[in-house]
Amino acid sequence: MPPPPSSLPPRVLPNLVSCSRRAVTSAATAAAAAYSTAAAAGGGGGGGRPLRYAVLGAGFAGLSVAWHLLKHSPKGSRVRVDIYDESGIGGGASGVSGGLLHPFYGRVLNSGKSVWICCVARSKRMEPLGQMELAKMRPLSGEGNSLGIIRPPTSEKTADILLESSLQSCSLQVLDSDEAQCLIPGLCVPLNFAVYMPLALNINPKKYLQVALFFACQNMSDEASLSSSEQKECKLYNEHVNDLQQLAGDYDSVIICLGARASSLPELTNKLPLRTCRGVIAEFQLPSDTIETYGSQSPSILSDAWLSFQGPRTVSIGSTWQWKSENYSSSVSDDEALNAMEELLPKASAVYPGITKWKFVQARAGIRAMPPLTANGSLPLLGCLNDVIGKRSNCSFWLVGGLGARGLLFHGLAGKLTAKAVISCDENLIPPEFTCWKEP
């Protein structure tokens, strides 16, 4: 579910980029040293047992961590990654999200781009794309491909943010009303201009998670099995983990990627500065007797409500914000669906009046784990949890949490930084902006 553009100040972007580059550069040496130590102790090399990692959660964060653990493990290593999620792949908020990935923060996106390049390519049954630019990656949007995302601001404040901040960090196009309406006939442009993001992606979250990202993990394991010098395994278990200590004796590291449910673990209760927020999205379709359709080559729309078009006759509209909710069910009652439509439809019709011709089909919901507000913006919570939970074994514990409404944006970078830190046993590989939440 896309964030407002002001949630991540541009000033923090260069710091994140430089830190992540340092992390990538230094991690190889640290990982090799850590692997040598583990091999000498009988883990990960030769005839000893493989290095074993447990990843809790099979959403954007969990699958990204798993992918990067497999990708960045040292050559010749024996690695096993077990993913635990009682709801299956994309069973939480990740699978409910709108799938709009916009490049307001292009530097952050590019820092974690490798997971996108691999998974978008594989999900389209194409050859690996190598270092092909994001512009050549195709969206995964169900029946049709929408070209980018357009944002018509509805207030002077939003307009100032778009023009003063976003244009500094990525390539966007400012369109007048006529140009915007050429892309989307019937689009309402309240302030007579819109920002067009041609490189933005509109994906199907479930398809991306199940067909692309998890398949990429399995494929990497299969490719490694062809080598006589290394072995990689990745397995999914539809199981609930009651507490962390039950895994401690079987794994070298446990990485918690459970979103809002992370706080339900007894070791982490009341220890994470997360805010829960339930979001409802509504799916609409054009009636079969309606001739007019949404252009299959038209962009999706990001405004006070977002409209994620999945082909010419289907659209998801979101999202509501119900703070401090403890309702984790993806099902939506009739009353909740009605309240969501009463909130979302006026916002959607303010920029796309034609939505009133569409028919409500269903509503879905998920709980987002929102991070705290800091001087650097609302950034995910990463880092080692040994001091937080009081480590009582040789197993180390890590967290990827608080991705909130930006899981799609941050999961590649967060997964890469965390995996490298886990492999290297060095939290310093993670930029301090992501770990400062632990400071007293």
JSON list of C-alpha atoms in Angstrom, two decimals, residues 278 280-282 320 322 327 331-344 360 362-365:
[
{"chain": "A", "resi": 278, "resn": "ARG", "atom": "CA", "xyz": [-5.77, -2.38, 9.62]},
{"chain": "A", "resi": 280, "resn": "VAL", "atom": "CA", "xyz": [-9.26, -2.51, 3.80]},
{"chain": "A", "resi": 281, "resn": "ILE", "atom": "CA", "xyz": [-9.15, -2.50, 0.01]},
{"chain": "A", "resi": 282, "resn": "ALA", "atom": "CA", "xyz": [-12.18, -2.84, -2.24]},
{"chain": "A", "resi": 320, "resn": "THR", "atom": "CA", "xyz": [-8.47, 2.63, 4.79]},
{"chain": "A", "resi": 322, "resn": "GLN", "atom": "CA", "xyz": [-7.82, 1.81, 11.21]},
{"chain": "A", "resi": 327, "resn": "ASN", "atom": "CA", "xyz": [-8.45, -7.70, 13.85]},
{"chain": "A", "resi": 331, "resn": "SER", "atom": "CA", "xyz": [-12.20, -11.35, 5.74]},
{"chain": "A", "resi": 332, "resn": "VAL", "atom": "CA", "xyz": [-14.30, -8.22, 5.80]},
{"chain": "A", "resi": 333, "resn": "SER", "atom": "CA", "xyz": [-17.79, -7.99, 7.28]},
{"chain": "A", "resi": 334, "resn": "ASP", "atom": "CA", "xyz": [-20.61, -6.35, 5.35]},
{"chain": "A", "resi": 335, "resn": "ASP", "atom": "CA", "xyz": [-20.55, -3.35, 7.69]},
{"chain": "A", "resi": 336, "resn": "GLU", "atom": "CA", "xyz": [-16.78, -2.93, 7.38]},
{"chain": "A", "resi": 337, "resn": "ALA", "atom": "CA", "xyz": [-16.98, -3.20, 3.60]},
{"chain": "A", "resi": 338, "resn": "LEU", "atom": "CA", "xyz": [-19.74, -0.59, 3.48]},
{"chain": "A", "resi": 339, "resn": "ASN", "atom": "CA", "xyz": [-17.72, 1.77, 5.67]},
{"chain": "A", "resi": 340, "resn": "ALA", "atom": "CA", "xyz": [-14.66, 1.25, 3.46]},
{"chain": "A", "resi": 341, "resn": "MET", "atom": "CA", "xyz": [-16.61, 2.06, 0.29]},
{"chain": "A", "resi": 342, "resn": "GLU", "atom": "CA", "xyz": [-18.11, 5.17, 1.88]},
{"chain": "A", "resi": 343, "resn": "GLU", "atom": "CA", "xyz": [-14.57, 6.33, 2.68]},
{"chain": "A", "resi": 344, "resn": "LEU", "atom": "CA", "xyz": [-12.76, 5.27, -0.49]},
{"chain": "A", "resi": 360, "resn": "PHE", "atom": "CA", "xyz": [-18.26, -3.61, -6.00]},
{"chain": "A", "resi": 362, "resn": "GLN", "atom": "CA", "xyz": [-15.33, -7.91, -2.68]},
{"chain": "A", "resi": 363, "resn": "ALA", "atom": "CA", "xyz": [-13.21, -6.38, 0.07]},
{"chain": "A", "resi": 364, "resn": "ARG", "atom": "CA", "xyz": [-10.03, -7.70, 1.66]},
{"chain": "A", "resi": 365, "resn": "ALA", "atom": "CA", "xyz": [-8.05, -6.54, 4.66]}
]
